[in-house]
Coordinates of C-alpha atoms in Angstrom, one line a residue:
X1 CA 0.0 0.0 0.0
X2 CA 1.5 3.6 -0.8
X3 CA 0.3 6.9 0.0
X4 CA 1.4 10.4 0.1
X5 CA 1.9 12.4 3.4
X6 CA 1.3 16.2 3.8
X7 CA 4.5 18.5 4.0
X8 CA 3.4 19.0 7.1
X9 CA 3.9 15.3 8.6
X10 CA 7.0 14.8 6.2
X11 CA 8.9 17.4 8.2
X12 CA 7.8 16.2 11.2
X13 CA 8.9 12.4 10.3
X14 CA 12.3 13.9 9.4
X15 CA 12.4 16.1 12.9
X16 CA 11.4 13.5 15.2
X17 CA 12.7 10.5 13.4
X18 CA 15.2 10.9 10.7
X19 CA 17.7 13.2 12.0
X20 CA 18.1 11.5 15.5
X21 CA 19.3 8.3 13.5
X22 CA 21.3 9.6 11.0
X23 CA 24.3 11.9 11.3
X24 CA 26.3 14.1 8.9
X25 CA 22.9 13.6 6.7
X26 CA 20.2 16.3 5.3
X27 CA 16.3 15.8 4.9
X28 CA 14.5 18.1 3.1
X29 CA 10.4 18.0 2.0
X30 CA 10.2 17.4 -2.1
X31 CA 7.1 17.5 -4.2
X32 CA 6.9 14.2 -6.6
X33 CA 3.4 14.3 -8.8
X34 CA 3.5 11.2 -10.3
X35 CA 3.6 9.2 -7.1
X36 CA 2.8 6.4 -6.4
X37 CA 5.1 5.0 -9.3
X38 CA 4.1 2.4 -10.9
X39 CA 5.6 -1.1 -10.8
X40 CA 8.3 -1.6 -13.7
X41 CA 10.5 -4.6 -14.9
X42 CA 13.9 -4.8 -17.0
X43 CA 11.8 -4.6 -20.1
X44 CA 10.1 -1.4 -19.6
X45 CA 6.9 -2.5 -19.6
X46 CA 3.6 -2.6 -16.5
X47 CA 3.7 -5.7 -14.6
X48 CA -0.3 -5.2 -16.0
X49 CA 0.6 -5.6 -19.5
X50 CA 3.2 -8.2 -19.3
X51 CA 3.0 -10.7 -16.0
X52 CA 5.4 -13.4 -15.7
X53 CA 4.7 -16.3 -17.8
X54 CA 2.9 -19.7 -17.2
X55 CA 4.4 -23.0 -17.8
X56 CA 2.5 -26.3 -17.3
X57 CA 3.8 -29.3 -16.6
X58 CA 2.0 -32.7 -16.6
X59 CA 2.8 -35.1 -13.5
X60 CA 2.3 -39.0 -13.9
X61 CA 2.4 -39.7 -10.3
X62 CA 1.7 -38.1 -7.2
X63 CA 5.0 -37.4 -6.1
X64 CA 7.5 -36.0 -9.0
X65 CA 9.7 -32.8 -9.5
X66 CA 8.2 -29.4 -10.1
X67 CA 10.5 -28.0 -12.5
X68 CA 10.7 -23.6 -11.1
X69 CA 9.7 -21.5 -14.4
X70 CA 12.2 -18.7 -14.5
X71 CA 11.9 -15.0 -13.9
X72 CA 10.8 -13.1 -17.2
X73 CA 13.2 -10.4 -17.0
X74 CA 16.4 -12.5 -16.3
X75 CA 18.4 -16.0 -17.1
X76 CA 20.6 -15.6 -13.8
X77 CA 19.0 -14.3 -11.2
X78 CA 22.4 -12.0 -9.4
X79 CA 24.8 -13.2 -6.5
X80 CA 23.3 -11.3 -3.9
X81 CA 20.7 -13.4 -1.9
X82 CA 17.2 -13.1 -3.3
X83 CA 13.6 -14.4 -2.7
X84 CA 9.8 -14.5 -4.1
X85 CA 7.1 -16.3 -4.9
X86 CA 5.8 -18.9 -7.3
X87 CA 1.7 -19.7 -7.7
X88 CA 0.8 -23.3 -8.7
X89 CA -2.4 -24.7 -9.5
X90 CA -3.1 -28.1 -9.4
X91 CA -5.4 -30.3 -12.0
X92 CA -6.5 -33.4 -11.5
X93 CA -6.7 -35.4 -14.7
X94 CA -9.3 -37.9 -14.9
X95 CA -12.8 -39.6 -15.8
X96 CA -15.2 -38.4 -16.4
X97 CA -14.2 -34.8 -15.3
X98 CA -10.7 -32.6 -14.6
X99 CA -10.5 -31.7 -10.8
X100 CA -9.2 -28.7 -9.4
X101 CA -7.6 -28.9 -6.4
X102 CA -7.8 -25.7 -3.7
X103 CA -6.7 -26.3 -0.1
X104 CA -7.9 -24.4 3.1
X105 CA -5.7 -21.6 4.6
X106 CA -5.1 -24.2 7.4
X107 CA -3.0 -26.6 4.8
X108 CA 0.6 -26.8 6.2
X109 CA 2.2 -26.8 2.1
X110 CA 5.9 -28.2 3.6
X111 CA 3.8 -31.5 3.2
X112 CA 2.8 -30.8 -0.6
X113 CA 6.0 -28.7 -1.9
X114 CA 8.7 -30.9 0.1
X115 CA 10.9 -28.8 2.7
X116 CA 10.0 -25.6 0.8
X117 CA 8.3 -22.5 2.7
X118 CA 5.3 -21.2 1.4
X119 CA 1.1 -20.5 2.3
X120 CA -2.3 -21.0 0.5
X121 CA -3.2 -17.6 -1.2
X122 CA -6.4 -15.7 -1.5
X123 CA -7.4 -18.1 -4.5
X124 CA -6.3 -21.4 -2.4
X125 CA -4.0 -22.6 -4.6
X126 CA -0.4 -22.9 -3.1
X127 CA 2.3 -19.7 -3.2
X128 CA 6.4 -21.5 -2.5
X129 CA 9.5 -19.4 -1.6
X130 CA 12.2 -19.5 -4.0
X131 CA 15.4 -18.7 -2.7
X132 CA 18.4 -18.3 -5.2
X133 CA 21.0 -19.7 -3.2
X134 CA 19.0 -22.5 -2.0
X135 CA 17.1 -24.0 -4.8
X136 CA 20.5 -24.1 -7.3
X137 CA 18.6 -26.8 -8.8
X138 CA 15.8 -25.2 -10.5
X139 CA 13.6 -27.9 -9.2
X140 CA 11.6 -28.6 -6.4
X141 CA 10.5 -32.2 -4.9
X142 CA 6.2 -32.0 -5.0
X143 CA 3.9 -34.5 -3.3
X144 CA 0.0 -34.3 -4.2
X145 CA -1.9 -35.7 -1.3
X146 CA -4.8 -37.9 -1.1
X147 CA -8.1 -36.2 0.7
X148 CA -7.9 -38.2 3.8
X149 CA -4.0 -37.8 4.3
X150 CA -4.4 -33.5 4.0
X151 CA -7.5 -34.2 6.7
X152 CA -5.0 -35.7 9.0
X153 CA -2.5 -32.3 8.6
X154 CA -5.7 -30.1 8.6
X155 CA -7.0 -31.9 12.1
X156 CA -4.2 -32.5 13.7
X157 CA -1.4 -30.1 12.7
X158 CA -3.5 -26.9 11.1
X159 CA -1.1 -23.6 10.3
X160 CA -2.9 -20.8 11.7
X161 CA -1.6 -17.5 11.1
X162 CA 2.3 -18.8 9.7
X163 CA 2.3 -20.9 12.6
X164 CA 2.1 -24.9 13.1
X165 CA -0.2 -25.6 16.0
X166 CA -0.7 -29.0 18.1
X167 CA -4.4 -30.1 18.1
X168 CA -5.6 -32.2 21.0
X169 CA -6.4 -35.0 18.3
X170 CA -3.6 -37.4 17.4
X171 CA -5.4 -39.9 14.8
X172 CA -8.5 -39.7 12.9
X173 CA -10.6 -42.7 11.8
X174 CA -13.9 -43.9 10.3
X175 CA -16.8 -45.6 12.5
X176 CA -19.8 -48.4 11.7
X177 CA -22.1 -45.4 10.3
X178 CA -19.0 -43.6 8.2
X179 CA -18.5 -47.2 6.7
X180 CA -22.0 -47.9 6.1
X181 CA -22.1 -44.7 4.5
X182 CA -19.5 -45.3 2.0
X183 CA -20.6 -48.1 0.9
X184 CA -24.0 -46.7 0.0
X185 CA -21.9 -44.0 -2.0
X186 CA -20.2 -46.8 -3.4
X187 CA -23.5 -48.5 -4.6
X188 CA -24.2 -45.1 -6.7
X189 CA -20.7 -45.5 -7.9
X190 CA -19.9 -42.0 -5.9
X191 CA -22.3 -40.5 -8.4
X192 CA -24.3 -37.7 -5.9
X193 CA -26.3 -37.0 -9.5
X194 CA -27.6 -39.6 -9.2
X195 CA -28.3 -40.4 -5.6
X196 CA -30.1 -36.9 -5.8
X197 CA -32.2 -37.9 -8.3
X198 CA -33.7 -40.7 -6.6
X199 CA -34.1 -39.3 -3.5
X200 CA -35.6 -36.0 -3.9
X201 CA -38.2 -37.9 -5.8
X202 CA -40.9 -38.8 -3.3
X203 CA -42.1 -41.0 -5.5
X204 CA -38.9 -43.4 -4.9
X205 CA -38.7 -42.1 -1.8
X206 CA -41.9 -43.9 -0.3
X207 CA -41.1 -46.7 -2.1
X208 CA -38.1 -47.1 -0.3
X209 CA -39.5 -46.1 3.2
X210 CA -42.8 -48.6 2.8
X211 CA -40.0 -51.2 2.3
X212 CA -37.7 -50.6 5.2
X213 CA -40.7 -50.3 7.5
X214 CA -43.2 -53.4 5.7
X215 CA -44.4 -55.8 8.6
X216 CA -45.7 -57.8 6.0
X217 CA -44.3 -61.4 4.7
X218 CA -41.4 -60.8 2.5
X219 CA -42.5 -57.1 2.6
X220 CA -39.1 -55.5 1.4
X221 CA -40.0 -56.6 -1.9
X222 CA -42.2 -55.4 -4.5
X223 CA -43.5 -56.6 -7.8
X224 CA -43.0 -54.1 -11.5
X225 CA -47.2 -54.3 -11.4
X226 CA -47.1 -53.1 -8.0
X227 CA -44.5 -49.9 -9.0
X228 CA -46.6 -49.2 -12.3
X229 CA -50.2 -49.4 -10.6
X230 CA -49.0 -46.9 -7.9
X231 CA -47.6 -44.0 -9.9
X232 CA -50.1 -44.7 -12.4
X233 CA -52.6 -43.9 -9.1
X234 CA -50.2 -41.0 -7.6
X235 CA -49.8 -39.2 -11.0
X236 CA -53.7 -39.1 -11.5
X237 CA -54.1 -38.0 -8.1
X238 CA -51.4 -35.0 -8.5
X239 CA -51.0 -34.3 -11.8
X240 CA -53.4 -35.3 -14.3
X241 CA -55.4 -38.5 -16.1
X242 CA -53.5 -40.6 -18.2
X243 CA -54.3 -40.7 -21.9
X244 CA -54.6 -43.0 -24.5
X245 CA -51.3 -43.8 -26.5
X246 CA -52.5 -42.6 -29.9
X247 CA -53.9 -39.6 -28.2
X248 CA -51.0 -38.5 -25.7
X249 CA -47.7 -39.3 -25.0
X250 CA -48.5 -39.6 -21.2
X251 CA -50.1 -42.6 -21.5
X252 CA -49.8 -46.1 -19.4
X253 CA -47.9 -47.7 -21.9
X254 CA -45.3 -45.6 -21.8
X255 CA -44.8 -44.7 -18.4
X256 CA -44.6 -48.8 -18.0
X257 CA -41.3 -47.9 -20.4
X258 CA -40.2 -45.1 -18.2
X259 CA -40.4 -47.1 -14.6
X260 CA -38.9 -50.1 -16.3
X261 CA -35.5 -48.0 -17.3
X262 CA -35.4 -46.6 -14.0
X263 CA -35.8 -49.8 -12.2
X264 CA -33.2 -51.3 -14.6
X265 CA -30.7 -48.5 -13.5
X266 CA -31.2 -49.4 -9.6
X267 CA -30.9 -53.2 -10.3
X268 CA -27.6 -52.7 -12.1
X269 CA -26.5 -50.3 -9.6
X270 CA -27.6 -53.0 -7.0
X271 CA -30.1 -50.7 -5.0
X272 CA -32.6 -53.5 -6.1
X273 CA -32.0 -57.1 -6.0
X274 CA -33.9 -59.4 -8.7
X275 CA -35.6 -62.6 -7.2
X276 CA -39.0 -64.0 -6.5
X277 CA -41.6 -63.8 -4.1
X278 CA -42.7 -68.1 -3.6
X279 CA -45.1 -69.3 -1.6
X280 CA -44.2 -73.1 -0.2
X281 CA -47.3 -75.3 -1.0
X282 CA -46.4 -77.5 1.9
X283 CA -46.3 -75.0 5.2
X284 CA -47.4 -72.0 3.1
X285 CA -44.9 -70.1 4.2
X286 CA -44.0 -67.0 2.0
X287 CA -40.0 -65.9 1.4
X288 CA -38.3 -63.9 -0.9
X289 CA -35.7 -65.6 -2.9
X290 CA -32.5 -64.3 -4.8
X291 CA -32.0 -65.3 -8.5
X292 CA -29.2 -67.8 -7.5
X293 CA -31.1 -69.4 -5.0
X294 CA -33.5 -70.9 -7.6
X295 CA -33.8 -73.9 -9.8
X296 CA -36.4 -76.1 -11.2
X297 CA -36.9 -77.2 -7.7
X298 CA -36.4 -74.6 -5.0
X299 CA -35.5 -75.4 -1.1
X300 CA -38.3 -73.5 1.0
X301 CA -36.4 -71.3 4.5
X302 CA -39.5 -72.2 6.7
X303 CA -39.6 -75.7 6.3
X304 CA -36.8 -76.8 4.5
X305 CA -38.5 -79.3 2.2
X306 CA -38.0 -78.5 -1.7
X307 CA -41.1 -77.9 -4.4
X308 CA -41.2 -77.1 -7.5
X309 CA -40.6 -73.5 -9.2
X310 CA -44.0 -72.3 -10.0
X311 CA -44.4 -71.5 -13.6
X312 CA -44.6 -68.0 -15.0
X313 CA -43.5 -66.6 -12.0
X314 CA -43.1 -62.5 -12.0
X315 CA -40.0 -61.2 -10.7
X316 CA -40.0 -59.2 -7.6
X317 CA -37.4 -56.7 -6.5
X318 CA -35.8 -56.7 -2.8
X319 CA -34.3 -53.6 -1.0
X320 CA -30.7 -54.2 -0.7
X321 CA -30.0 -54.3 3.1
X322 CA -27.3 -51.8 2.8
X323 CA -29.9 -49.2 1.1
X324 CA -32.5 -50.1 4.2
X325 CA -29.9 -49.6 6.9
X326 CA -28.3 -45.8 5.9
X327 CA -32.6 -44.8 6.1
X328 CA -34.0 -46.7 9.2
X329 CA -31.9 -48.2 12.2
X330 CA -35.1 -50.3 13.0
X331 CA -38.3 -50.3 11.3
X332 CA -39.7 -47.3 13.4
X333 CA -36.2 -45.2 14.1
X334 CA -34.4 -43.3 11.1
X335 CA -30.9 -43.7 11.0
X336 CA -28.7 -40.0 10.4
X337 CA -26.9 -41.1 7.7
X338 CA -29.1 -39.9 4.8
X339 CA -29.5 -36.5 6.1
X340 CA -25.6 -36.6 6.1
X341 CA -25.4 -38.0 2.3
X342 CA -27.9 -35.1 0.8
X343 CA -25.9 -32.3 2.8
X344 CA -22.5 -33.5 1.2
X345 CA -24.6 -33.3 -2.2
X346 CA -25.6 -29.9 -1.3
X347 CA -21.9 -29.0 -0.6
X348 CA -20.9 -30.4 -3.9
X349 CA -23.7 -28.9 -5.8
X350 CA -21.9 -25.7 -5.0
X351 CA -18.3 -26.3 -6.3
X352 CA -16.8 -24.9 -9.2
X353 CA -14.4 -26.4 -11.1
X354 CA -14.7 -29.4 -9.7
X355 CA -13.0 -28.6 -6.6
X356 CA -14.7 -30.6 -4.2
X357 CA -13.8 -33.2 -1.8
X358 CA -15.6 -35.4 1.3
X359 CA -14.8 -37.6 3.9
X360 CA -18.0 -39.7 5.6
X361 CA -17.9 -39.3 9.6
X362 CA -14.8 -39.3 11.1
X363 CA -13.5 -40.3 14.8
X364 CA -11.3 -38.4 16.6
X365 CA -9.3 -39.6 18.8
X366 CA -6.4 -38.1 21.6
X367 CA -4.8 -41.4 22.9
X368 CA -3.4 -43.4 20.1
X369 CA -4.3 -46.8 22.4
X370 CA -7.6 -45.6 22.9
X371 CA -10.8 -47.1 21.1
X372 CA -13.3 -44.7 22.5
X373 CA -13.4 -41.7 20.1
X374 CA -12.9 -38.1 21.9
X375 CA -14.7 -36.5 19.6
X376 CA -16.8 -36.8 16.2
X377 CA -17.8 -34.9 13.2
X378 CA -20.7 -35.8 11.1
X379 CA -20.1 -33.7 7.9
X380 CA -16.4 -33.2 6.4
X381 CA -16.1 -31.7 2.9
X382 CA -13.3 -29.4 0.6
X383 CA -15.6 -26.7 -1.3
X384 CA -13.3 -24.7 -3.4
X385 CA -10.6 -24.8 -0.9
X386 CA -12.9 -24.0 2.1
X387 CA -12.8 -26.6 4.8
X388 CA -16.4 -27.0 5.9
X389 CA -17.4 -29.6 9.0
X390 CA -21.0 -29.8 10.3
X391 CA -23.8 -31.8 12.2
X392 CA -26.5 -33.7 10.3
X393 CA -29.7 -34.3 12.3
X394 CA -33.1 -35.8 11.0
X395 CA -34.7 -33.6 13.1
X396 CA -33.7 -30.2 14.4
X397 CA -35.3 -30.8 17.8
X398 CA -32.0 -33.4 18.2
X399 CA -29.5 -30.4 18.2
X400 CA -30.7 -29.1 21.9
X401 CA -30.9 -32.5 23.2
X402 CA -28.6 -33.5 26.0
X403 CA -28.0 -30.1 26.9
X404 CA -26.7 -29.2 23.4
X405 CA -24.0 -31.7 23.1
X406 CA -23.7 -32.2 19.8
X407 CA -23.6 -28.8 19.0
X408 CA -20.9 -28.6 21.9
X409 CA -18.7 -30.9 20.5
X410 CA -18.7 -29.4 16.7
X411 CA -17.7 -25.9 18.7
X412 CA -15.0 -27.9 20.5
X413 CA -13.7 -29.5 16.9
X414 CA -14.0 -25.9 15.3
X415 CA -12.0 -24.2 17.7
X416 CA -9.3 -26.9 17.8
X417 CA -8.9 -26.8 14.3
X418 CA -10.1 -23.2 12.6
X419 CA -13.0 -24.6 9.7
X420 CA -13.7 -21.8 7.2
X421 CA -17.6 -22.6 7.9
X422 CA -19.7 -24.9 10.3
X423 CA -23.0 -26.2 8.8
X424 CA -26.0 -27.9 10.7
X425 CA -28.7 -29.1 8.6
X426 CA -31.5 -31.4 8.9
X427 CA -34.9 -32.5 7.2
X428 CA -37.2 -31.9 9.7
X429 CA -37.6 -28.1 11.4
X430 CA -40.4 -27.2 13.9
X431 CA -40.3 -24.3 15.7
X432 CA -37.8 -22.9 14.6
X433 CA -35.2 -24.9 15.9
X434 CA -32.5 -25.4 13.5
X435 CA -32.5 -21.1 13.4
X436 CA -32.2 -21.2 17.4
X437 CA -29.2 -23.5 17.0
X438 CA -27.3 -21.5 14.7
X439 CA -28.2 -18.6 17.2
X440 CA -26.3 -20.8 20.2
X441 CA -23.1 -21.6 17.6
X442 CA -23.0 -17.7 16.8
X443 CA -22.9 -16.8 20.8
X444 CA -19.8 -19.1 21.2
X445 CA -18.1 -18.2 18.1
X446 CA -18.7 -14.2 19.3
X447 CA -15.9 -13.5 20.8
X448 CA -13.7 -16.3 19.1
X449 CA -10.6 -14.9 17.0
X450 CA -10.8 -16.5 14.1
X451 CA -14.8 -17.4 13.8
X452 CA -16.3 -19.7 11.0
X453 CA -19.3 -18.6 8.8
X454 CA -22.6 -20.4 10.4
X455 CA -24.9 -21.9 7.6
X456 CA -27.9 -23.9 8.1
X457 CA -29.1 -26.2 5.9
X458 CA -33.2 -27.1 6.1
X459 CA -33.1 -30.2 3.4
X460 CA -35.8 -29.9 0.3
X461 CA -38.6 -32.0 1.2
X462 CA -39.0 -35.0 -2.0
X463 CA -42.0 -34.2 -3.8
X464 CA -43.8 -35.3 -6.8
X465 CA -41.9 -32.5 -9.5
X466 CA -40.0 -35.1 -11.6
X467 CA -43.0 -37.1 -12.2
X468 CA -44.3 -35.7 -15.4
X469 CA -41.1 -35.6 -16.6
X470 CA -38.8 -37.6 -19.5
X471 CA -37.6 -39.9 -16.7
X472 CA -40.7 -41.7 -16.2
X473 CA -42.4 -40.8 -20.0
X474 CA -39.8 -42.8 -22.2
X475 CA -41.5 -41.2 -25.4

């Protein structure tokens, strides 16, 4: 920053400063109109009009040299000891998309540029020190991390304000929900599109939720009649009558098409196992059974006697277990762990270029021989470089339970290790109690140096907009 100082306080710099420090030596005021001067290199020419240039260079591993671009107004940079700066972006190259990678302010970058100072900018890509008589070998050693491995640095080791502090927490690691989490991820093949197709259609939605919750015989399964004459039924009942196929495209026939596309994508996706629905004609007991577990004969689970596959028998399609257990812990209690999957698609849903990273739940731990964690976070995800950590609740009535402990323990985490933002969300809000818990987070952040934003997250309700749409009309 330059500015330009009155004659007045000039003379009084040079009285009260100046001439007590330097003998034999004569100050006098000067007028200069053209200051500030503007920044100039060897060439002549605005740093505006021509920057230093950009070199890329393509890594085939995760650890490789970085070769330094050199200075655009010099070969040989002079004997005397010198220093500055060098920005790097990092691209990730791969299917089906090219990731950019930002890191929070808190990212120690000694563990990405090897034994080299430097600090996240403004844009959260990484700024190294070059020195000239240090790095003689116009290269310098870099090491990309994997997600989980700059969570580790970022909870346990964060740099806060140049300097490496010591976090309580000494290992991190997943827990039964975080791995039962995953794996439902997994079953979408990590595809949040997708996962946020299907379940912000309430349509699917109750389909799912009638077959966690079915008391019925071999109620997690449902036949394609069953599917078709129920959104034939809801789309009357919300939308409009069905028509005649010569007359309209929105016509039985081809919604049949439509339904039967979308349950082929969640049976090859595994959200839906393929089987039958038998009923034994000796005990009369009725089971679901897989595609492998049939024959010509088939061995009945109640009574163990075999009988004979029935002919023409429909299919009918089984909730994966998986699926079942990341919505309901038991057939009348919801489990957390969907309210935790659409937040981190909200999060992502907000990235550009890409830049965005997750972690399921995490334990946190302070005693590496202890298995009881010390402390836990719900919600862990990079959004352009912003380190974001949160609680997830199915209900907003949960975050004041227990004398706010939850929320307690995410204040704990935050302070410990300096989040850009804390998030709490949930799908269910009466009485305003998601607002009065960001309210409590805001009075313990108040006085708190370096305080996160607060966001809270109310989850869009599923509902019934998708269902007059291309998805389920297949002409």
């Amino acid at each position: 920053v330059s500015l330009t100082l009155t004659k007045e306080e000039i003379e009084q710099v040079i009285k009260e400063q100046l001439n007590k420090i330097a003998f034999h030596r004569r100050f006098q005021y000067k007028e200069v109109t053209n200051f500030p001067f503007e920044v100039l290199d060897d060439g002549g020419l605005f740093e505006r009009e021509y920057g230093e240039q950009t070199s890329i260079q393509t890594l085939l591993s995760e650890e490789n040299l970085l070769f330094i671009s050199k200075l655009s107004f010099t070969d040989k940079v002079g004997f005397y000891p010198q220093k500055w700066a060098t920005d790097i972006q990092i691209n990730k190259i791969g299917k089906p998309i090219q990731k950019l990678l930002n890191f929070p302010l808190t990212t120690d970058t000694r563990y990405i540029v090897k034994q080299v100072d430097g600090r996240v900018n403004r844009r959260r890509n990484i700024s190294f020190y070059i020195h000239n008589q240090l790095n003689t070998s116009g290269a310098v050693e870099i090491s990309i991390p994997e997600f989980i491995q700059l969570l580790n640095q970022l909870i346990q080791n964060p740099i806060f304000q140049g300097t490496q502090l010591k976090t309580k927490y000494v290992e991190i690691g997943p827990h039964d929900s975080s791995n039962k989490m995953n794996s439902f991820i997994r079953t979408f093949n990590f595809d949040f599109n997708t996962i946020d197709d299907f379940f912000i259609d309430k349509f699917w939605v109750d389909i799912f939720e009638s077959l966690c919750t079915s008391e019925k015989a071999a109620g997690d399964s449902v036949s394609f009649q069953e599917i078709l004459d129920n959104c034939i039924k809801i789309f009357e009942e919300n939308k409009a009558s069905l028509g005649k196929r010569e007359e309209t495209y929105r016509n039985p026939e081809n919604l049949g098409l439509g339904l039967q596309q979308m349950l082929r994508t969640l049976c090859e996706l595994g959200v839906f196992l393929q089987g039958f629905k038998l009923k034994c004609p000796r005990c009369s007991s009725i089971f679901w059974y897989h595609l492998k577990e049939v024959g010509s004969k088939v061995s009945c689970k109640g009574c163990l006697e075999d009988f004979n596959m029935p002919i023409e028998s429909s299919f009918s399609y089984k909730l994966n277990d998986l699926i079942k257990n990341n919505i309901f812990q038991s057939k009348t209690q919801r489990d957390g762990n969907l309210t935790v999957i659409r937040t981190l698609i909200s999060l992502s849903s907000r990235r550009s270029h890409y830049s965005f990273e997750y972690s399921p739940q995490l334990n946190l731990y302070d005693d590496h021989h202890s298995k009881k964690p010390a402390n836990e976070i719900d919600v862990v995800a990079l959004v352009d470089g912003k380190l974001i950590i949160g609680e997830a609740k199915h209900d907003s009535k949960e975050f004041s339970s227990n004398s706010h402990k939850s929320l307690n323990s995410l204040i704990e985490v935050a302070k410990d290790i300096f989040p850009d933002k804390v998030i709490i969300s949930c799908y269910k809000d009466e009485h305003s109690r998601l607002d009065r818990a960001k309210k409590y987070l805001e009075h313990n952040f108040k006085h708190w140096e370096y305080a996160p934003e607060i966001e809270t997250l109310l989850l869009h309700e599923p509902d019934y907009f998708n269902l007059s749409g291309a998805r389920y009309f297949y002409y």
